[in-house]
PDB file of C-alpha atoms in Angstrom:
ATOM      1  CA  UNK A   1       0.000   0.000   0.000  1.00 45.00           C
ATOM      2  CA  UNK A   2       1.406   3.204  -1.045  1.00 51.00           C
ATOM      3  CA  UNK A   3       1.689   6.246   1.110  1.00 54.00           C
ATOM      4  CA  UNK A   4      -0.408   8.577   1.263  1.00 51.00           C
ATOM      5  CA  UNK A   5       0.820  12.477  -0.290  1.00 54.00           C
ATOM      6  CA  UNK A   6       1.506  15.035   2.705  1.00 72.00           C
ATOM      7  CA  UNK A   7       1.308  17.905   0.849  1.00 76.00           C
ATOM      8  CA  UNK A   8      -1.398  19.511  -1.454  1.00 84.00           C
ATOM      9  CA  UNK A   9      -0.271  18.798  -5.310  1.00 91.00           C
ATOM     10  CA  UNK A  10      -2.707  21.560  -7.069  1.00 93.00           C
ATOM     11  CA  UNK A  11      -0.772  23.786  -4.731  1.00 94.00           C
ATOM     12  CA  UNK A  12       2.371  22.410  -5.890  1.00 93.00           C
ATOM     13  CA  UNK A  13       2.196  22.581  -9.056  1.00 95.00           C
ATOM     14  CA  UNK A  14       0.750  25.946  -9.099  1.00 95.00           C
ATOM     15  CA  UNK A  15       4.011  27.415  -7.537  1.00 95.00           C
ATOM     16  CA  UNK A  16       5.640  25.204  -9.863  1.00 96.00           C
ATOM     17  CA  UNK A  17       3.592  26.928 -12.621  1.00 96.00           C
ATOM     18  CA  UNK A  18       4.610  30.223 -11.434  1.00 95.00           C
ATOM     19  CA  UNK A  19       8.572  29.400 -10.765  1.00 96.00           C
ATOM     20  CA  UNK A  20       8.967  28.580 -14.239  1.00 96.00           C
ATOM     21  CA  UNK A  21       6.617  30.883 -15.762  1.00 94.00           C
ATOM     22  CA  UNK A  22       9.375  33.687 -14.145  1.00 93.00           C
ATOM     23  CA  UNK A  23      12.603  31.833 -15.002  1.00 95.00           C
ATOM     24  CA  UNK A  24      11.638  29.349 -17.806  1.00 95.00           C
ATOM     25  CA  UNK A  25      12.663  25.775 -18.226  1.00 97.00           C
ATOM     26  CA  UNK A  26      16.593  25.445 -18.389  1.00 96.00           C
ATOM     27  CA  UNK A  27      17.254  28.361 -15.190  1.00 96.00           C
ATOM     28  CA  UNK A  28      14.534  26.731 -13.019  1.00 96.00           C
ATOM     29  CA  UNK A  29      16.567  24.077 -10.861  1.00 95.00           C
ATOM     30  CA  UNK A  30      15.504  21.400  -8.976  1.00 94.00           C
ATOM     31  CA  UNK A  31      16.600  23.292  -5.914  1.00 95.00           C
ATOM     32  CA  UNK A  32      14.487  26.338  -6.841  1.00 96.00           C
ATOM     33  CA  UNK A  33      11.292  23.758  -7.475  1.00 95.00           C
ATOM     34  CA  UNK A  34      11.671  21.986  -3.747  1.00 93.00           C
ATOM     35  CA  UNK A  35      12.108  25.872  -2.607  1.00 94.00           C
ATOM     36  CA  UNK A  36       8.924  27.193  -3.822  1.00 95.00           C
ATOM     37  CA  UNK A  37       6.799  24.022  -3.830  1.00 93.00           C
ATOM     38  CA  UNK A  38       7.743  23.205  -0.326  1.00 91.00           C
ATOM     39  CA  UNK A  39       8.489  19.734  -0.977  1.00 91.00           C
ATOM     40  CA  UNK A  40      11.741  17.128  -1.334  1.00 90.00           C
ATOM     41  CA  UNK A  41      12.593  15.911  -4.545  1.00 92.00           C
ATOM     42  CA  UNK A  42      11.443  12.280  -3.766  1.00 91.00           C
ATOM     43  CA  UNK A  43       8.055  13.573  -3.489  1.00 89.00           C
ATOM     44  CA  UNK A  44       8.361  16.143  -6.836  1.00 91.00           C
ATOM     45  CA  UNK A  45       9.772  12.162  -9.205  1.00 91.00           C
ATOM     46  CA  UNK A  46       6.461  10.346  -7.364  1.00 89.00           C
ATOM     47  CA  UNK A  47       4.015  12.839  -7.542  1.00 90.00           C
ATOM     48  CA  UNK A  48       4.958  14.577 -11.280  1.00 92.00           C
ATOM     49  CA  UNK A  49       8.126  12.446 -12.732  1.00 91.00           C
ATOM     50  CA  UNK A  50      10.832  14.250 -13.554  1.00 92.00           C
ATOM     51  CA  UNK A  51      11.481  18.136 -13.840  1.00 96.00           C
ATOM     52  CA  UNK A  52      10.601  17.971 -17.813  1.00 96.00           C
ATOM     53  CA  UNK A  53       7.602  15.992 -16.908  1.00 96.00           C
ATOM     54  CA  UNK A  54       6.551  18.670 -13.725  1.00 96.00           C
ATOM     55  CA  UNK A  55       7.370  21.331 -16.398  1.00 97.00           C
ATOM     56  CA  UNK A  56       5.039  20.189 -19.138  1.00 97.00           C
ATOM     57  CA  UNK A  57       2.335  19.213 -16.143  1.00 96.00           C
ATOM     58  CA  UNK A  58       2.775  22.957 -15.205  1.00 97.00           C
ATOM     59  CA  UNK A  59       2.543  24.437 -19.083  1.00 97.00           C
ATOM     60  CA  UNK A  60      -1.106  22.209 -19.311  1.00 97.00           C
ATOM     61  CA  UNK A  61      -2.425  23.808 -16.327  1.00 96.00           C
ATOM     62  CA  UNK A  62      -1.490  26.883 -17.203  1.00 96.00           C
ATOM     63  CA  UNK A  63      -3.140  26.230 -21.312  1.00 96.00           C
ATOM     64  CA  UNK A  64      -6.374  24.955 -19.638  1.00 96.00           C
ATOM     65  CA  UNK A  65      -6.646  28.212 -17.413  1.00 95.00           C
ATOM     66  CA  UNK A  66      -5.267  30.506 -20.259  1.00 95.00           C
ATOM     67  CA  UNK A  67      -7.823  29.427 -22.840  1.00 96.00           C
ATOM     68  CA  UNK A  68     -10.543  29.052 -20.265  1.00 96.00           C
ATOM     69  CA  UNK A  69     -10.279  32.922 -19.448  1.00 95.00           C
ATOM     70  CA  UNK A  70      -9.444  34.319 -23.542  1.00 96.00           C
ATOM     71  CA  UNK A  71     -12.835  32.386 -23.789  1.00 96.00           C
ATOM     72  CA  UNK A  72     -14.686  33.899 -21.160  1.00 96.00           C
ATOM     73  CA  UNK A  73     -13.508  37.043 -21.716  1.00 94.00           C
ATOM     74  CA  UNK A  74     -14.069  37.557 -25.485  1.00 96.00           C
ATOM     75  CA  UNK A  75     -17.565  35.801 -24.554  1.00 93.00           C
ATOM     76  CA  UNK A  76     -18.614  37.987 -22.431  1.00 91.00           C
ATOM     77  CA  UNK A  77     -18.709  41.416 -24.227  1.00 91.00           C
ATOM     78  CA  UNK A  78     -21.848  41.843 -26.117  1.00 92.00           C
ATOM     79  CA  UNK A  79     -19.754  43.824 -28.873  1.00 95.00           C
ATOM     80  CA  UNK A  80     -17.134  41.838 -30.522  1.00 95.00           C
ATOM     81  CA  UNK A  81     -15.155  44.853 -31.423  1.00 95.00           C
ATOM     82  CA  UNK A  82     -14.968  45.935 -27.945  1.00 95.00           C
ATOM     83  CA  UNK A  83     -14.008  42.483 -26.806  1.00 96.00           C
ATOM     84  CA  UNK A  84     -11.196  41.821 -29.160  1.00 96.00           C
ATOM     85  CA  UNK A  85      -9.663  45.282 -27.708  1.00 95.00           C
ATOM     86  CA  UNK A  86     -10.335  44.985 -24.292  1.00 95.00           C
ATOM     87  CA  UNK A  87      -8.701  41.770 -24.775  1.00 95.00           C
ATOM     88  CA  UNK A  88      -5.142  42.884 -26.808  1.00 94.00           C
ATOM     89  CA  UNK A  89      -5.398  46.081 -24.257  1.00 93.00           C
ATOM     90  CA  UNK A  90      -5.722  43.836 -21.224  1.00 91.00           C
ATOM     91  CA  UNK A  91      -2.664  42.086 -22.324  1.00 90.00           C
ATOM     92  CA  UNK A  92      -0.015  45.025 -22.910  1.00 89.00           C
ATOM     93  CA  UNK A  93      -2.026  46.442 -19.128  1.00 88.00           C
ATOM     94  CA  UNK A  94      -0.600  43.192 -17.708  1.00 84.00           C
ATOM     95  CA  UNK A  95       3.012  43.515 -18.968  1.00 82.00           C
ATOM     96  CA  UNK A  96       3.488  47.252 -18.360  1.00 80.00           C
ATOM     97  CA  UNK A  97       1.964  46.529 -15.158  1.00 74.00           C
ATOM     98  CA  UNK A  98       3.539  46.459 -11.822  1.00 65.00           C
ATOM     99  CA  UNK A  99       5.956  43.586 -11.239  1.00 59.00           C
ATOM    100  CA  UNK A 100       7.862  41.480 -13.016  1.00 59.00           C
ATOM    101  CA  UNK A 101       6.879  40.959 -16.710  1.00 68.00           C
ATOM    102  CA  UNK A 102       6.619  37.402 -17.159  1.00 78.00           C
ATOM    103  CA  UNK A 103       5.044  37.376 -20.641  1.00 83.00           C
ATOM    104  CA  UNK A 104       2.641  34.618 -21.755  1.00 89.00           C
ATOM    105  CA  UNK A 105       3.793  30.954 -20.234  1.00 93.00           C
ATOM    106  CA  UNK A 106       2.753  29.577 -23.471  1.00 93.00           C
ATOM    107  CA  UNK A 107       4.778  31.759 -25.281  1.00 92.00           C
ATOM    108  CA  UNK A 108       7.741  31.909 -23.367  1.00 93.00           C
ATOM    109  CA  UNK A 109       7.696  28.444 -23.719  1.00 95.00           C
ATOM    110  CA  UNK A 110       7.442  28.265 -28.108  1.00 95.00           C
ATOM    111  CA  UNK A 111      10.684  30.385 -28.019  1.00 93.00           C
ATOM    112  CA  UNK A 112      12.542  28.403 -25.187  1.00 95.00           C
ATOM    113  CA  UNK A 113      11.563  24.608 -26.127  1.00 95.00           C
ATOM    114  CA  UNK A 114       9.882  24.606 -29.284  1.00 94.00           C
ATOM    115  CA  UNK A 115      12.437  24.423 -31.721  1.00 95.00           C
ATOM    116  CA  UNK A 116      14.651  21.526 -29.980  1.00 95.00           C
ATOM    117  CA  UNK A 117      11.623  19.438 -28.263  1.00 96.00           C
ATOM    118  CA  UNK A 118       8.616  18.034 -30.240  1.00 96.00           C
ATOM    119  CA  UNK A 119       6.494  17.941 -27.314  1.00 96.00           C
ATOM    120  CA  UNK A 120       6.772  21.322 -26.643  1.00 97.00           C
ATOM    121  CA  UNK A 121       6.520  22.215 -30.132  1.00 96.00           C
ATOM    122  CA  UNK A 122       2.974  20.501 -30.796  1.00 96.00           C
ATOM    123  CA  UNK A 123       1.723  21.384 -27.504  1.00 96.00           C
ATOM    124  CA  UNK A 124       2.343  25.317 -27.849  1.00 96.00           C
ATOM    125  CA  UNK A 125       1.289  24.882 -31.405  1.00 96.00           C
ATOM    126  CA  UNK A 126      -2.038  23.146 -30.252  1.00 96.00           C
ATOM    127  CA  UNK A 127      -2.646  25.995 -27.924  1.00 96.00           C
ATOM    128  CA  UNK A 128      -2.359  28.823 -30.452  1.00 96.00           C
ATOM    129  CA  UNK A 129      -4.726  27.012 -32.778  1.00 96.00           C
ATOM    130  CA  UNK A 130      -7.279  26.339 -29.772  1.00 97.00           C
ATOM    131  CA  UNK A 131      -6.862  29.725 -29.214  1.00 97.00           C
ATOM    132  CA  UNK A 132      -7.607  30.105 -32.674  1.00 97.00           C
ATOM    133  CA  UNK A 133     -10.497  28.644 -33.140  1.00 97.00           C
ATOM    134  CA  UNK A 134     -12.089  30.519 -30.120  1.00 97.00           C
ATOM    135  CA  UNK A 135     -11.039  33.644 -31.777  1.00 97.00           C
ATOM    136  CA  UNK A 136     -13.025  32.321 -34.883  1.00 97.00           C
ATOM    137  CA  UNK A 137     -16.084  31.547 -32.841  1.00 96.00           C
ATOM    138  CA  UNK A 138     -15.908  35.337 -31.521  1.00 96.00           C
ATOM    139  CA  UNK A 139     -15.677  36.943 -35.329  1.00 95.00           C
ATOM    140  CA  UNK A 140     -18.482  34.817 -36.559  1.00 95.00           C
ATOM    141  CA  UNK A 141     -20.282  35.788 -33.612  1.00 95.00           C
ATOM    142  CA  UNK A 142     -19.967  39.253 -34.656  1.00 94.00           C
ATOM    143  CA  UNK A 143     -20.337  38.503 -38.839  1.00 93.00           C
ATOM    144  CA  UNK A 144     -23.684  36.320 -37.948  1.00 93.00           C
ATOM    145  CA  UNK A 145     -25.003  39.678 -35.723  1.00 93.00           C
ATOM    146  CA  UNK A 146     -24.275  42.112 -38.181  1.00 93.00           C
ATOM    147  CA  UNK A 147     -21.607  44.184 -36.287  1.00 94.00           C
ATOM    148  CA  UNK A 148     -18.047  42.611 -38.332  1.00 93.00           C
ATOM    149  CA  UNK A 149     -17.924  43.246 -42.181  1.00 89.00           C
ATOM    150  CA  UNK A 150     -14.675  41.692 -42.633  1.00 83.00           C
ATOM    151  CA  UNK A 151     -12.851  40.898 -45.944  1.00 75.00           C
ATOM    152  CA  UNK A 152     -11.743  37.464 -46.154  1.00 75.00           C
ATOM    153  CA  UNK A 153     -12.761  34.361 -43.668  1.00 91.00           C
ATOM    154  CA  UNK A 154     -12.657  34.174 -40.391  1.00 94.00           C
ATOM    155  CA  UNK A 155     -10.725  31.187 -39.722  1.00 95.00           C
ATOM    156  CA  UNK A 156      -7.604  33.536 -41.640  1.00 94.00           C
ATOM    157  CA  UNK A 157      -8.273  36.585 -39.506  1.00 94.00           C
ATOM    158  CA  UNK A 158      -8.396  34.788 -36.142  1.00 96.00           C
ATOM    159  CA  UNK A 159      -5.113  33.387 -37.240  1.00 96.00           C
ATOM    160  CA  UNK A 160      -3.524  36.586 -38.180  1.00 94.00           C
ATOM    161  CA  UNK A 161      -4.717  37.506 -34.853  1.00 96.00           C
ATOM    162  CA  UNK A 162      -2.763  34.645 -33.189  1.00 96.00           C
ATOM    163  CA  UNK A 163       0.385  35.529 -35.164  1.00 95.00           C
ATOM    164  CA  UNK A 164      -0.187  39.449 -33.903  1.00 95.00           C
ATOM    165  CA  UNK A 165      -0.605  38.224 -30.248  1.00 94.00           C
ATOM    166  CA  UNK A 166       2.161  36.238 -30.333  1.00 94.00           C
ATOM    167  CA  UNK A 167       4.666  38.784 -32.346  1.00 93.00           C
ATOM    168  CA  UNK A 168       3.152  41.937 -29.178  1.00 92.00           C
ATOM    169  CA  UNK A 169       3.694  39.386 -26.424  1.00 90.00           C
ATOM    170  CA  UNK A 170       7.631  38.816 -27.632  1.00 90.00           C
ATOM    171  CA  UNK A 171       8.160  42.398 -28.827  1.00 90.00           C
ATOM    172  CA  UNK A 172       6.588  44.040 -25.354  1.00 88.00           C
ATOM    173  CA  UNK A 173       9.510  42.010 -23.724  1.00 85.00           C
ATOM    174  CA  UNK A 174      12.113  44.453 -24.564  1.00 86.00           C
ATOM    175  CA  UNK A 175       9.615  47.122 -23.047  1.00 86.00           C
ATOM    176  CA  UNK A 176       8.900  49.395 -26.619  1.00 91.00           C
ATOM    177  CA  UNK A 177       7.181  52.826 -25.725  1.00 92.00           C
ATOM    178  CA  UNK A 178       3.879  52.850 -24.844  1.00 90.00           C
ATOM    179  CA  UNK A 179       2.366  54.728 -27.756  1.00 93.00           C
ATOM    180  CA  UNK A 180       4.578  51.832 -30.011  1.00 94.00           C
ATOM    181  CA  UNK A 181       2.535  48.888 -28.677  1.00 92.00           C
ATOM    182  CA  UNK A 182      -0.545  51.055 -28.821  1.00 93.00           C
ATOM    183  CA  UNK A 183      -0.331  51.895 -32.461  1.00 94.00           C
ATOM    184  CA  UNK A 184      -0.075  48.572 -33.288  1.00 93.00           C
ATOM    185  CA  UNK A 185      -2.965  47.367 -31.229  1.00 94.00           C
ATOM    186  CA  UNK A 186      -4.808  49.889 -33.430  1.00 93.00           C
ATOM    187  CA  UNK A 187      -3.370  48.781 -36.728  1.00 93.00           C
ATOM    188  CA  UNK A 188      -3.744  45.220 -36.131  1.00 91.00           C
ATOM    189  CA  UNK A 189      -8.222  45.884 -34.902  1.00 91.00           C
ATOM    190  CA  UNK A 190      -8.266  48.085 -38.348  1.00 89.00           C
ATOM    191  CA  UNK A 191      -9.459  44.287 -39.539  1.00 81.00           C
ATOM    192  CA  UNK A 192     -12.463  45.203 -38.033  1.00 78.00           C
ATOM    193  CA  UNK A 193     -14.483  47.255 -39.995  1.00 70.00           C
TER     194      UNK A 193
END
């Protein structure tokens, strides 16, 4: 009969979640995990596996949660327009914001990972086409209501949209200007007529 876990693993691998949201993969040691989860690494190898395996545990939650709330939030504007940017506005709010600027988990993780693990790569990939699709749903919601008379399909504008979400969420790293980041947010909802 196994024993029974002493410590609260939704907890855990929330503050694992957030350690390597800040620091990414490859500068988040196993000493800094045990640290902020508050547990010894025999318990981190039963409970998750192995960092890579607590690390790609972590990068789910945080998908799940991520796509849960674009979802809810572009759902829950009764104009489309105004949702899509609230939505790109909320996002540069959150990285000029107090604190650290951690960017988007997801993200972070396409330019760290991506290109030298699989995994990773389909993983992030499959999150910026969910995220896709939900910003599909949201256009057509706005084509079928009358508001959107856009040029082209939706499917291709929600993905143009991904590409511009990604391409702010890098570029804001290197902390532009303000009125830089603004300008584009306005250039990129100039799809929206």
């Amino acid at each position: 009969m196994g024993r029974t876990r002493e410590f609260d693993e939704e907890k855990a691998l929330d503050a694992a979640m957030q350690l390597f949201w800040e620091k990414g993969y490859e500068a988040t040691s196993l000493s800094d995990l045990t640290s902020r989860m508050g547990i010894q690494r025999p318990s981190i190898y039963s409970a998750f596996g192995g960092k890579k395996e607590l690390f790609e545990a972590a990068l789910r939650k945080y998908m799940m949660s991520r796509a849960s709330h674009v979802r809810t939030k572009l759902q829950n504007s009764p104009s489309v327009k105004d949702a899509f940017r609230t939505f790109f506005e909320d996002v540069v709010a959150e990285e000029y914001g107090e604190g650290c600027s951690r960017g988007c988990f997801c993200i972070n993780t396409m330019v760290e990972l991506a290109p030298h693990d699989e995994k990773f790569e389909i993983l992030t990939r499959e999150h910026q086409m969910y995220l896709s699709v939900i910003f599909q749903e949201t256009i057509e919601r706005g084509i079928q209501s009358g508001e959107l008379k856009i040029e082209g399909n939706a499917k291709a504008l929600s993905q143009a949209l991904i590409v511009s979400l990604i391409g702010l969420t890098v570029i804001i790293k290197a902390r532009p200007e303000r009125s830089f980041v603004d300008n584009t947010i306005d250039v990129i909802l100039t799809s929206f007529k």
